[in-house]
């Protein structure tokens, strides 16, 4: 604290009052832009051949997949670029009745947390797996902000296959940033909290609240995540991060705000100081300390949910231990560097040399040099410390300043040709600047107020500097109105030339925060078309219609059912009684691409099932009335799809109706079925 | 509207039943290798009766390979039996009984491994689709799998009818 204040007197160029005045005038200026230019016509910035550039002819493919987070939808979406066509919404943190994710017995466990079942989250940052600093198309990771979690999506199936809860953090905004060989996913707590949790007064923040920086390691064969270690840090708000690449591989950079350690009215109280701090972590050093055993193990509580690759069933494991590294025990592991005014974005250029720290409330952008940071560390060129963590001298770490590029700089991506592109939330624009000279080269308006932006491969060693997508937070008049709530708007720019060129607006789902885009040819060849039925290891699978049956186990009834164009087997079931719980285990026998079968039964209190070819999925059904209930396939599968249906007879609890099932004229009890089988064998 | 739906449903039922009838009837009244379904397509050139696909000419041993029959039966159970019964009864697709006497082995294997192309180009396959209304799905069988299935179908014909391979033309 002392040192921050010292830094402030040394480096500030205005008083706090002046600062607040500046902030207010920025907001007022922005408001006047939005209000005054609400109908700002983008036609004047559209060039004649824009339509041609985004046109992907019928039957042709887009050049890139663009994966966008869904924000408060909790999901992710895949768009094609340059067309902006929505290819798929992949459910991740929110239940999805559309295909039964979170409702089927196999997927329920994905939503388990140490707080019980949490059926929703707020997904922010997409990170694609990397090999040698380039996207490799294996997996996609995304964070759940609210109940801290990280999910993994398999890019061969576009299914969520793993969710790891991160213990003792709050608001996992700063996640899940990946290292250049997918060694770790780095994250930090957005809100500091008492660790371990305890009943204390909120105004004891400075005394009791701490922040954790988390390192989740990845198993390279299966992608499985595991919490390797957590670094206990001062109680700041850890906001965004990037990992070094090339020369800076082995280091992480995390912006923080609220070095004031305020706990109320943060918009004012956490905006007092001229500079906050960026954490600089030497994770290779942290690994050494882990090997030396310089960690403390602590009891905690979190869940690790993994989908078994062979059965397709998710299991939730309760985890109880975590390993903590403390900076005071581990010299040389963590440093701070001052960053002007409440930094948000933190981005590393393709060479790994330059680190951009964007102060949201600053008019300038600070660009740091990795070499200079190393030199300052070697020379102990420090400006004091914070709780024992050395603060590197601002000027010593700084490579240069981009002077007044716009208002409210947020995020930066790179084109691999020496240029950086930064979004400006308040002045609603994207600004292109030269990484070496810090000279502003171009600026283009966005409509309106962009948050993140994405360039395919824009955070890797080799960006594909052809397109840029700005993800706008405010839509206003861009589309036909749809009531008070409007789809968030994305805008595609051509950045192949000297000047950026606006090509296309397209609406998006939820509120995309960050996105990553990858060349289609890194994902497309691995696309799974169906699951091999021979490899299905689900315990309730029916690998062929001859394996279908209905089994009673006390009050539970298991239906081993199959689907193929165009019938369910069995499609007539009798002998179910009130008080029973029926499990429909539906195996899709198809072995062809794009032939899912659906399953729905009247009055099911959960959802439907959408079962991929070769897969088995289970719907739990508790009948609530006596009668004959209809069930049917929900996915139009063939000309006789309407015929793909059946009946479930539900009898009173004390009835003597025997359990019978079958299809067509083969309908009978367990004994009938056994006789039939014996005859066939005999 | 309800009446219209009723009529529609009835006519679909009629179609299904009449389709089933013709196949069964055709087989029952025919002792030769071509049933009624084959009558029109048997006029096609010999190449067409081998179907379209990578199986051009197959040499069949006179005896049956027991392990192939066994593997073929497992595949049929898992991937085919939902629609094809081992008798002459048609459910979704035609019953398997007598198929090696009606169709050349190459045609059978091409139908299994090259289903979509066969349905688009082969007159016999198209005629069957017209009658059965449900497109035969591509069940992802390899050529080796299809050969095992063929061996099982030969065995099934022998067991059910005492004769097999009547449509087989050597060379």
mmCIF file of N, CA and C in Angstrom, chain A residues 161-282:
data_model
loop_
_atom_site.group_PDB
_atom_site.id
_atom_site.type_symbol
_atom_site.label_atom_id
_atom_site.label_comp_id
_atom_site.label_asym_id
_atom_site.label_seq_id
_atom_site.Cartn_x
_atom_site.Cartn_y
_atom_site.Cartn_z
ATOM 1 N N UNK A 161 -17.175 -32.058 -22.421
ATOM 2 C CA UNK A 161 -16.802 -33.372 -21.894
ATOM 3 C C UNK A 161 -16.169 -33.291 -20.501
ATOM 4 N N UNK A 162 -15.937 -32.087 -20.002
ATOM 5 C CA UNK A 162 -15.313 -31.979 -18.684
ATOM 6 C C UNK A 162 -15.578 -30.591 -18.101
ATOM 7 N N UNK A 163 -15.843 -30.557 -16.792
ATOM 8 C CA UNK A 163 -15.963 -29.278 -16.082
ATOM 9 C C UNK A 163 -15.240 -29.392 -14.749
ATOM 10 N N UNK A 164 -14.304 -28.490 -14.521
ATOM 11 C CA UNK A 164 -13.521 -28.483 -13.278
ATOM 12 C C UNK A 164 -13.870 -27.222 -12.499
ATOM 13 N N UNK A 165 -14.292 -27.412 -11.254
ATOM 14 C CA UNK A 165 -14.558 -26.267 -10.385
ATOM 15 C C UNK A 165 -13.228 -25.778 -9.811
ATOM 16 N N UNK A 166 -13.084 -24.466 -9.656
ATOM 17 C CA UNK A 166 -11.869 -23.918 -9.060
ATOM 18 C C UNK A 166 -12.211 -23.455 -7.642
ATOM 19 N N UNK A 167 -11.535 -24.029 -6.639
ATOM 20 C CA UNK A 167 -11.929 -23.734 -5.257
ATOM 21 C C UNK A 167 -11.390 -22.389 -4.760
ATOM 22 N N UNK A 168 -12.060 -21.804 -3.802
ATOM 23 C CA UNK A 168 -11.601 -20.646 -3.031
ATOM 24 C C UNK A 168 -11.358 -19.402 -3.878
ATOM 25 N N UNK A 169 -12.112 -19.289 -4.957
ATOM 26 C CA UNK A 169 -12.068 -18.057 -5.755
ATOM 27 C C UNK A 169 -13.506 -17.583 -5.954
ATOM 28 N N UNK A 170 -13.649 -16.364 -6.455
ATOM 29 C CA UNK A 170 -14.988 -15.807 -6.665
ATOM 30 C C UNK A 170 -14.995 -15.005 -7.954
ATOM 31 N N UNK A 171 -15.940 -15.335 -8.826
ATOM 32 C CA UNK A 171 -16.005 -14.624 -10.102
ATOM 33 C C UNK A 171 -14.775 -14.942 -10.916
ATOM 34 N N UNK A 172 -14.763 -16.128 -11.521
ATOM 35 C CA UNK A 172 -13.546 -16.559 -12.238
ATOM 36 C C UNK A 172 -13.525 -15.911 -13.621
ATOM 37 N N UNK A 173 -13.439 -14.574 -13.626
ATOM 38 C CA UNK A 173 -13.424 -13.841 -14.896
ATOM 39 C C UNK A 173 -12.096 -14.044 -15.602
ATOM 40 N N UNK A 174 -11.054 -13.993 -14.815
ATOM 41 C CA UNK A 174 -9.698 -14.033 -15.359
ATOM 42 C C UNK A 174 -9.329 -15.486 -15.676
ATOM 43 N N UNK A 175 -9.919 -16.050 -16.736
ATOM 44 C CA UNK A 175 -9.717 -17.461 -17.034
ATOM 45 C C UNK A 175 -10.225 -17.756 -18.429
ATOM 46 N N UNK A 176 -9.845 -18.871 -18.984
ATOM 47 C CA UNK A 176 -8.827 -19.859 -18.620
ATOM 48 C C UNK A 176 -7.664 -19.746 -19.619
ATOM 49 N N UNK A 177 -6.731 -18.901 -19.383
ATOM 50 C CA UNK A 177 -5.708 -18.549 -20.376
ATOM 51 C C UNK A 177 -4.645 -19.640 -20.497
ATOM 52 N N UNK A 178 -4.380 -20.005 -21.736
ATOM 53 C CA UNK A 178 -3.595 -21.218 -22.002
ATOM 54 C C UNK A 178 -2.145 -20.881 -22.322
ATOM 55 N N UNK A 179 -1.249 -21.795 -21.998
ATOM 56 C CA UNK A 179 0.172 -21.622 -22.307
ATOM 57 C C UNK A 179 0.476 -22.219 -23.678
ATOM 58 N N UNK A 180 1.665 -21.936 -24.218
ATOM 59 C CA UNK A 180 1.863 -22.198 -25.646
ATOM 60 C C UNK A 180 1.924 -23.672 -26.028
ATOM 61 N N UNK A 181 2.126 -24.552 -25.098
ATOM 62 C CA UNK A 181 2.017 -25.978 -25.414
ATOM 63 C C UNK A 181 0.896 -26.634 -24.613
ATOM 64 N N UNK A 182 -0.083 -25.849 -24.256
ATOM 65 C CA UNK A 182 -1.236 -26.336 -23.487
ATOM 66 C C UNK A 182 -0.820 -27.022 -22.189
ATOM 67 N N UNK A 183 0.288 -26.541 -21.602
ATOM 68 C CA UNK A 183 0.702 -27.129 -20.319
ATOM 69 C C UNK A 183 -0.298 -26.776 -19.217
ATOM 70 N N UNK A 184 -0.695 -25.492 -19.203
ATOM 71 C CA UNK A 184 -1.567 -25.004 -18.126
ATOM 72 C C UNK A 184 -2.659 -24.096 -18.664
ATOM 73 N N UNK A 185 -3.744 -24.042 -17.877
ATOM 74 C CA UNK A 185 -4.739 -22.988 -18.022
ATOM 75 C C UNK A 185 -4.569 -22.105 -16.792
ATOM 76 N N UNK A 186 -4.326 -20.823 -17.017
ATOM 77 C CA UNK A 186 -4.055 -19.911 -15.913
ATOM 78 C C UNK A 186 -5.313 -19.098 -15.628
ATOM 79 N N UNK A 187 -5.615 -18.924 -14.357
ATOM 80 C CA UNK A 187 -6.783 -18.125 -14.003
ATOM 81 C C UNK A 187 -6.529 -17.382 -12.697
ATOM 82 N N UNK A 188 -7.336 -16.364 -12.445
ATOM 83 C CA UNK A 188 -7.214 -15.597 -11.206
ATOM 84 C C UNK A 188 -8.576 -15.190 -10.717
ATOM 85 N N UNK A 189 -8.687 -14.956 -9.437
ATOM 86 C CA UNK A 189 -9.989 -14.608 -8.860
ATOM 87 C C UNK A 189 -10.332 -13.167 -9.220
ATOM 88 N N UNK A 190 -11.586 -12.929 -9.615
ATOM 89 C CA UNK A 190 -11.980 -11.555 -9.892
ATOM 90 C C UNK A 190 -12.298 -10.831 -8.597
ATOM 91 N N UNK A 191 -12.897 -11.557 -7.664
ATOM 92 C CA UNK A 191 -13.219 -10.968 -6.364
ATOM 93 C C UNK A 191 -12.403 -11.685 -5.310
ATOM 94 N N UNK A 192 -11.687 -10.932 -4.496
ATOM 95 C CA UNK A 192 -10.977 -11.580 -3.408
ATOM 96 C C UNK A 192 -11.959 -11.877 -2.285
ATOM 97 N N UNK A 193 -11.662 -12.918 -1.545
ATOM 98 C CA UNK A 193 -12.577 -13.403 -0.505
ATOM 99 C C UNK A 193 -11.752 -13.950 0.662
ATOM 100 N N UNK A 194 -12.383 -14.195 1.815
ATOM 101 C CA UNK A 194 -11.639 -14.850 2.892
ATOM 102 C C UNK A 194 -11.271 -16.280 2.466
ATOM 103 N N UNK A 195 -10.023 -16.668 2.702
ATOM 104 C CA UNK A 195 -9.590 -18.022 2.355
ATOM 105 C C UNK A 195 -8.946 -18.659 3.580
ATOM 106 N N UNK A 196 -9.399 -19.796 4.075
ATOM 107 C CA UNK A 196 -10.666 -20.410 3.668
ATOM 108 C C UNK A 196 -11.842 -19.540 4.090
ATOM 109 N N UNK A 197 -13.011 -19.792 3.477
ATOM 110 C CA UNK A 197 -14.183 -18.980 3.776
ATOM 111 C C UNK A 197 -14.480 -18.969 5.277
ATOM 112 N N UNK A 198 -14.824 -17.808 5.777
ATOM 113 C CA UNK A 198 -15.233 -17.721 7.174
ATOM 114 C C UNK A 198 -16.169 -16.530 7.356
ATOM 115 N N UNK A 199 -16.824 -16.512 8.502
ATOM 116 C CA UNK A 199 -17.829 -15.509 8.827
ATOM 117 C C UNK A 199 -17.130 -14.282 9.408
ATOM 118 N N UNK A 200 -16.796 -13.303 8.552
ATOM 119 C CA UNK A 200 -16.106 -12.100 9.030
ATOM 120 C C UNK A 200 -16.815 -10.868 8.497
ATOM 121 N N UNK A 201 -16.539 -9.749 9.124
ATOM 122 C CA UNK A 201 -17.115 -8.496 8.669
ATOM 123 C C UNK A 201 -16.507 -8.136 7.312
ATOM 124 N N UNK A 202 -17.348 -7.597 6.407
ATOM 125 C CA UNK A 202 -16.861 -7.257 5.060
ATOM 126 C C UNK A 202 -15.785 -6.170 5.150
ATOM 127 N N UNK A 203 -15.927 -5.276 6.158
ATOM 128 C CA UNK A 203 -14.922 -4.216 6.225
ATOM 129 C C UNK A 203 -13.580 -4.683 6.808
ATOM 130 N N UNK A 204 -13.470 -5.981 7.039
ATOM 131 C CA UNK A 204 -12.153 -6.504 7.403
ATOM 132 C C UNK A 204 -11.404 -6.977 6.146
ATOM 133 N N UNK A 205 -11.820 -6.444 4.992
ATOM 134 C CA UNK A 205 -11.253 -6.844 3.692
ATOM 135 C C UNK A 205 -9.739 -6.916 3.727
ATOM 136 N N UNK A 206 -9.109 -5.798 4.099
ATOM 137 C CA UNK A 206 -7.642 -5.727 3.992
ATOM 138 C C UNK A 206 -6.953 -6.777 4.850
ATOM 139 N N UNK A 207 -7.611 -7.117 5.918
ATOM 140 C CA UNK A 207 -7.014 -8.059 6.859
ATOM 141 C C UNK A 207 -7.281 -9.501 6.435
ATOM 142 N N UNK A 208 -8.488 -9.771 5.944
ATOM 143 C CA UNK A 208 -8.913 -11.162 5.758
ATOM 144 C C UNK A 208 -9.018 -11.652 4.321
ATOM 145 N N UNK A 209 -9.082 -10.731 3.357
ATOM 146 C CA UNK A 209 -9.394 -11.169 1.985
ATOM 147 C C UNK A 209 -8.116 -11.410 1.191
ATOM 148 N N UNK A 210 -8.150 -12.504 0.420
ATOM 149 C CA UNK A 210 -6.976 -12.870 -0.394
ATOM 150 C C UNK A 210 -7.443 -13.201 -1.814
ATOM 151 N N UNK A 211 -6.486 -13.209 -2.730
ATOM 152 C CA UNK A 211 -6.789 -13.617 -4.101
ATOM 153 C C UNK A 211 -5.927 -14.800 -4.480
ATOM 154 N N UNK A 212 -6.449 -15.676 -5.342
ATOM 155 C CA UNK A 212 -5.658 -16.824 -5.781
ATOM 156 C C UNK A 212 -5.439 -16.761 -7.289
ATOM 157 N N UNK A 213 -4.222 -17.108 -7.701
ATOM 158 C CA UNK A 213 -3.934 -17.346 -9.116
ATOM 159 C C UNK A 213 -3.795 -18.858 -9.261
ATOM 160 N N UNK A 214 -4.552 -19.424 -10.202
ATOM 161 C CA UNK A 214 -4.670 -20.881 -10.281
ATOM 162 C C UNK A 214 -4.000 -21.433 -11.531
ATOM 163 N N UNK A 215 -3.300 -22.538 -11.374
ATOM 164 C CA UNK A 215 -2.695 -23.223 -12.515
ATOM 165 C C UNK A 215 -3.317 -24.605 -12.632
ATOM 166 N N UNK A 216 -4.038 -24.796 -13.746
ATOM 167 C CA UNK A 216 -4.683 -26.088 -14.026
ATOM 168 C C UNK A 216 -3.852 -26.767 -15.106
ATOM 169 N N UNK A 217 -3.349 -27.964 -14.815
ATOM 170 C CA UNK A 217 -2.521 -28.652 -15.815
ATOM 171 C C UNK A 217 -3.408 -29.509 -16.716
ATOM 172 N N UNK A 218 -2.896 -29.795 -17.909
ATOM 173 C CA UNK A 218 -3.661 -30.572 -18.893
ATOM 174 C C UNK A 218 -2.923 -31.845 -19.258
ATOM 175 N N UNK A 219 -3.666 -32.940 -19.251
ATOM 176 C CA UNK A 219 -3.120 -34.206 -19.725
ATOM 177 C C UNK A 219 -3.170 -34.153 -21.257
ATOM 178 N N UNK A 220 -2.022 -34.318 -21.888
ATOM 179 C CA UNK A 220 -1.934 -34.047 -23.323
ATOM 180 C C UNK A 220 -2.648 -35.078 -24.195
ATOM 181 N N UNK A 221 -2.866 -36.286 -23.657
ATOM 182 C CA UNK A 221 -3.524 -37.301 -24.485
ATOM 183 C C UNK A 221 -5.034 -37.100 -24.520
ATOM 184 N N UNK A 222 -5.619 -36.916 -23.330
ATOM 185 C CA UNK A 222 -7.077 -36.832 -23.253
ATOM 186 C C UNK A 222 -7.583 -35.420 -22.981
ATOM 187 N N UNK A 223 -6.684 -34.518 -22.615
ATOM 188 C CA UNK A 223 -7.104 -33.145 -22.311
ATOM 189 C C UNK A 223 -7.624 -32.966 -20.901
ATOM 190 N N UNK A 224 -7.566 -34.011 -20.090
ATOM 191 C CA UNK A 224 -8.118 -33.908 -18.733
ATOM 192 C C UNK A 224 -7.416 -32.829 -17.920
ATOM 193 N N UNK A 225 -8.222 -32.057 -17.187
ATOM 194 C CA UNK A 225 -7.707 -30.951 -16.385
ATOM 195 C C UNK A 225 -7.449 -31.430 -14.962
ATOM 196 N N UNK A 226 -6.427 -30.850 -14.326
ATOM 197 C CA UNK A 226 -6.313 -31.066 -12.883
ATOM 198 C C UNK A 226 -5.674 -29.843 -12.242
ATOM 199 N N UNK A 227 -6.153 -29.501 -11.061
ATOM 200 C CA UNK A 227 -5.673 -28.304 -10.372
ATOM 201 C C UNK A 227 -4.272 -28.591 -9.850
ATOM 202 N N UNK A 228 -3.258 -27.982 -10.475
ATOM 203 C CA UNK A 228 -1.867 -28.284 -10.108
ATOM 204 C C UNK A 228 -1.467 -27.518 -8.838
ATOM 205 N N UNK A 229 -1.655 -26.199 -8.843
ATOM 206 C CA UNK A 229 -1.338 -25.401 -7.655
ATOM 207 C C UNK A 229 -2.041 -24.049 -7.734
ATOM 208 N N UNK A 230 -2.110 -23.398 -6.589
ATOM 209 C CA UNK A 230 -2.694 -22.057 -6.513
ATOM 210 C C UNK A 230 -1.697 -21.141 -5.798
ATOM 211 N N UNK A 231 -1.549 -19.924 -6.288
ATOM 212 C CA UNK A 231 -0.624 -18.970 -5.673
ATOM 213 C C UNK A 231 -1.450 -17.968 -4.867
ATOM 214 N N UNK A 232 -1.124 -17.844 -3.572
ATOM 215 C CA UNK A 232 -1.893 -16.937 -2.714
ATOM 216 C C UNK A 232 -1.374 -15.514 -2.876
ATOM 217 N N UNK A 233 -2.257 -14.625 -3.285
ATOM 218 C CA UNK A 233 -1.875 -13.265 -3.663
ATOM 219 C C UNK A 233 -2.629 -12.237 -2.814
ATOM 220 N N UNK A 234 -2.182 -10.984 -2.848
ATOM 221 C CA UNK A 234 -2.908 -9.932 -2.136
ATOM 222 C C UNK A 234 -4.352 -9.827 -2.619
ATOM 223 N N UNK A 235 -5.209 -9.293 -1.782
ATOM 224 C CA UNK A 235 -6.633 -9.216 -2.099
ATOM 225 C C UNK A 235 -6.983 -8.136 -3.090
ATOM 226 N N UNK A 236 -6.595 -8.341 -4.350
ATOM 227 C CA UNK A 236 -6.987 -7.433 -5.448
ATOM 228 C C UNK A 236 -8.066 -8.120 -6.269
ATOM 229 N N UNK A 237 -8.481 -7.439 -7.357
ATOM 230 C CA UNK A 237 -9.373 -8.053 -8.333
ATOM 231 C C UNK A 237 -8.532 -8.422 -9.555
ATOM 232 N N UNK A 238 -8.365 -9.729 -9.755
ATOM 233 C CA UNK A 238 -7.553 -10.208 -10.891
ATOM 234 C C UNK A 238 -8.463 -10.271 -12.101
ATOM 235 N N UNK A 239 -8.070 -9.625 -13.183
ATOM 236 C CA UNK A 239 -9.044 -9.319 -14.221
ATOM 237 C C UNK A 239 -8.869 -10.116 -15.502
ATOM 238 N N UNK A 240 -7.702 -10.021 -16.102
ATOM 239 C CA UNK A 240 -7.446 -10.749 -17.338
ATOM 240 C C UNK A 240 -5.992 -11.177 -17.341
ATOM 241 N N UNK A 241 -5.667 -12.138 -18.205
ATOM 242 C CA UNK A 241 -4.300 -12.643 -18.219
ATOM 243 C C UNK A 241 -3.920 -13.108 -19.613
ATOM 244 N N UNK A 242 -2.639 -13.216 -19.810
ATOM 245 C CA UNK A 242 -2.092 -13.889 -20.988
ATOM 246 C C UNK A 242 -0.809 -14.561 -20.532
ATOM 247 N N UNK A 243 -0.427 -15.578 -21.282
ATOM 248 C CA UNK A 243 0.844 -16.230 -21.008
ATOM 249 C C UNK A 243 1.847 -15.816 -22.057
ATOM 250 N N UNK A 244 3.107 -15.865 -21.654
ATOM 251 C CA UNK A 244 4.164 -15.528 -22.591
ATOM 252 C C UNK A 244 4.247 -16.560 -23.690
ATOM 253 N N UNK A 245 4.914 -16.194 -24.772
ATOM 254 C CA UNK A 245 5.159 -17.157 -25.837
ATOM 255 C C UNK A 245 6.558 -16.912 -26.383
ATOM 256 N N UNK A 246 7.126 -17.938 -27.017
ATOM 257 C CA UNK A 246 8.491 -17.784 -27.528
ATOM 258 C C UNK A 246 9.418 -17.476 -26.374
ATOM 259 N N UNK A 247 10.080 -16.315 -26.448
ATOM 260 C CA UNK A 247 11.054 -15.938 -25.422
ATOM 261 C C UNK A 247 10.434 -15.782 -24.030
ATOM 262 N N UNK A 248 9.151 -15.423 -23.985
ATOM 263 C CA UNK A 248 8.512 -15.223 -22.676
ATOM 264 C C UNK A 248 7.703 -16.443 -22.215
ATOM 265 N N UNK A 249 7.854 -17.551 -22.932
ATOM 266 C CA UNK A 249 7.189 -18.787 -22.512
ATOM 267 C C UNK A 249 7.663 -19.142 -21.103
ATOM 268 N N UNK A 250 6.751 -19.531 -20.255
ATOM 269 C CA UNK A 250 7.121 -19.819 -18.866
ATOM 270 C C UNK A 250 6.695 -18.715 -17.910
ATOM 271 N N UNK A 251 6.144 -17.626 -18.485
ATOM 272 C CA UNK A 251 5.689 -16.500 -17.667
ATOM 273 C C UNK A 251 4.216 -16.222 -17.938
ATOM 274 N N UNK A 252 3.532 -15.742 -16.905
ATOM 275 C CA UNK A 252 2.136 -15.306 -17.069
ATOM 276 C C UNK A 252 2.035 -13.845 -16.646
ATOM 277 N N UNK A 253 1.101 -13.141 -17.261
ATOM 278 C CA UNK A 253 0.876 -11.721 -16.961
ATOM 279 C C UNK A 253 -0.609 -11.543 -16.649
ATOM 280 N N UNK A 254 -0.911 -11.014 -15.474
ATOM 281 C CA UNK A 254 -2.317 -10.863 -15.081
ATOM 282 C C UNK A 254 -2.568 -9.425 -14.637
ATOM 283 N N UNK A 255 -3.535 -8.774 -15.289
ATOM 284 C CA UNK A 255 -3.891 -7.428 -14.831
ATOM 285 C C UNK A 255 -4.764 -7.536 -13.580
ATOM 286 N N UNK A 256 -4.650 -6.509 -12.733
ATOM 287 C CA UNK A 256 -5.505 -6.451 -11.546
ATOM 288 C C UNK A 256 -6.066 -5.042 -11.450
ATOM 289 N N UNK A 257 -7.181 -4.905 -10.768
ATOM 290 C CA UNK A 257 -7.652 -3.574 -10.393
ATOM 291 C C UNK A 257 -8.020 -3.633 -8.919
ATOM 292 N N UNK A 258 -8.366 -2.495 -8.392
ATOM 293 C CA UNK A 258 -8.687 -2.397 -6.968
ATOM 294 C C UNK A 258 -7.474 -2.686 -6.086
ATOM 295 N N UNK A 259 -6.343 -2.083 -6.434
ATOM 296 C CA UNK A 259 -5.215 -2.170 -5.501
ATOM 297 C C UNK A 259 -5.502 -1.272 -4.289
ATOM 298 N N UNK A 260 -6.602 -0.480 -4.385
ATOM 299 C CA UNK A 260 -7.071 0.272 -3.223
ATOM 300 C C UNK A 260 -7.630 -0.676 -2.169
ATOM 301 N N UNK A 261 -7.981 -1.881 -2.567
ATOM 302 C CA UNK A 261 -8.631 -2.876 -1.705
ATOM 303 C C UNK A 261 -9.939 -2.357 -1.136
ATOM 304 N N UNK A 262 -10.731 -1.753 -2.014
ATOM 305 C CA UNK A 262 -12.055 -1.278 -1.615
ATOM 306 C C UNK A 262 -13.021 -2.452 -1.625
ATOM 307 N N UNK A 263 -14.074 -2.322 -0.827
ATOM 308 C CA UNK A 263 -15.068 -3.400 -0.799
ATOM 309 C C UNK A 263 -16.473 -2.872 -1.003
ATOM 310 N N UNK A 264 -16.596 -1.564 -1.292
ATOM 311 C CA UNK A 264 -17.924 -1.012 -1.593
ATOM 312 C C UNK A 264 -17.776 0.122 -2.598
ATOM 313 N N UNK A 265 -18.821 0.333 -3.409
ATOM 314 C CA UNK A 265 -18.828 1.341 -4.464
ATOM 315 C C UNK A 265 -17.486 1.348 -5.213
ATOM 316 N N UNK A 266 -17.169 0.198 -5.775
ATOM 317 C CA UNK A 266 -15.873 0.049 -6.431
ATOM 318 C C UNK A 266 -15.682 1.014 -7.597
ATOM 319 N N UNK A 267 -16.808 1.397 -8.254
ATOM 320 C CA UNK A 267 -16.644 2.251 -9.443
ATOM 321 C C UNK A 267 -15.962 3.570 -9.079
ATOM 322 N N UNK A 268 -16.112 3.974 -7.818
ATOM 323 C CA UNK A 268 -15.404 5.162 -7.354
ATOM 324 C C UNK A 268 -14.181 4.761 -6.527
ATOM 325 N N UNK A 269 -14.428 3.883 -5.580
ATOM 326 C CA UNK A 269 -13.384 3.600 -4.596
ATOM 327 C C UNK A 269 -12.215 2.773 -5.141
ATOM 328 N N UNK A 270 -12.479 2.055 -6.224
ATOM 329 C CA UNK A 270 -11.381 1.281 -6.812
ATOM 330 C C UNK A 270 -10.759 2.031 -7.985
ATOM 331 N N UNK A 271 -11.137 3.312 -8.152
ATOM 332 C CA UNK A 271 -10.597 4.095 -9.267
ATOM 333 C C UNK A 271 -9.808 5.284 -8.738
ATOM 334 N N UNK A 272 -9.288 5.165 -7.552
ATOM 335 C CA UNK A 272 -8.625 6.286 -6.905
ATOM 336 C C UNK A 272 -7.185 6.476 -7.364
ATOM 337 N N UNK A 273 -6.506 5.375 -7.531
ATOM 338 C CA UNK A 273 -5.065 5.513 -7.739
ATOM 339 C C UNK A 273 -4.720 5.632 -9.214
ATOM 340 N N UNK A 274 -3.621 6.231 -9.461
ATOM 341 C CA UNK A 274 -3.165 6.410 -10.838
ATOM 342 C C UNK A 274 -2.771 5.092 -11.462
ATOM 343 N N UNK A 275 -2.291 4.212 -10.615
ATOM 344 C CA UNK A 275 -1.815 2.958 -11.173
ATOM 345 C C UNK A 275 -2.285 1.790 -10.324
ATOM 346 N N UNK A 276 -2.657 0.721 -11.024
ATOM 347 C CA UNK A 276 -2.850 -0.553 -10.368
ATOM 348 C C UNK A 276 -1.660 -1.418 -10.753
ATOM 349 N N UNK A 277 -1.791 -2.706 -10.495
ATOM 350 C CA UNK A 277 -0.623 -3.554 -10.677
ATOM 351 C C UNK A 277 -0.917 -4.726 -11.602
ATOM 352 N N UNK A 278 0.069 -5.048 -12.423
ATOM 353 C CA UNK A 278 -0.019 -6.255 -13.233
ATOM 354 C C UNK A 278 0.879 -7.299 -12.566
ATOM 355 N N UNK A 279 0.311 -8.500 -12.329
ATOM 356 C CA UNK A 279 1.122 -9.567 -11.735
ATOM 357 C C UNK A 279 1.916 -10.257 -12.835
ATOM 358 N N UNK A 280 3.171 -10.513 -12.564
ATOM 359 C CA UNK A 280 4.062 -11.183 -13.511
ATOM 360 C C UNK A 280 4.539 -12.453 -12.804
ATOM 361 N N UNK A 281 4.123 -13.614 -13.342
ATOM 362 C CA UNK A 281 4.393 -14.879 -12.650
ATOM 363 C C UNK A 281 5.360 -15.730 -13.470
ATOM 364 N N UNK A 282 6.417 -16.186 -12.823
ATOM 365 C CA UNK A 282 7.349 -17.120 -13.437
ATOM 366 C C UNK A 282 6.881 -18.529 -13.080
#
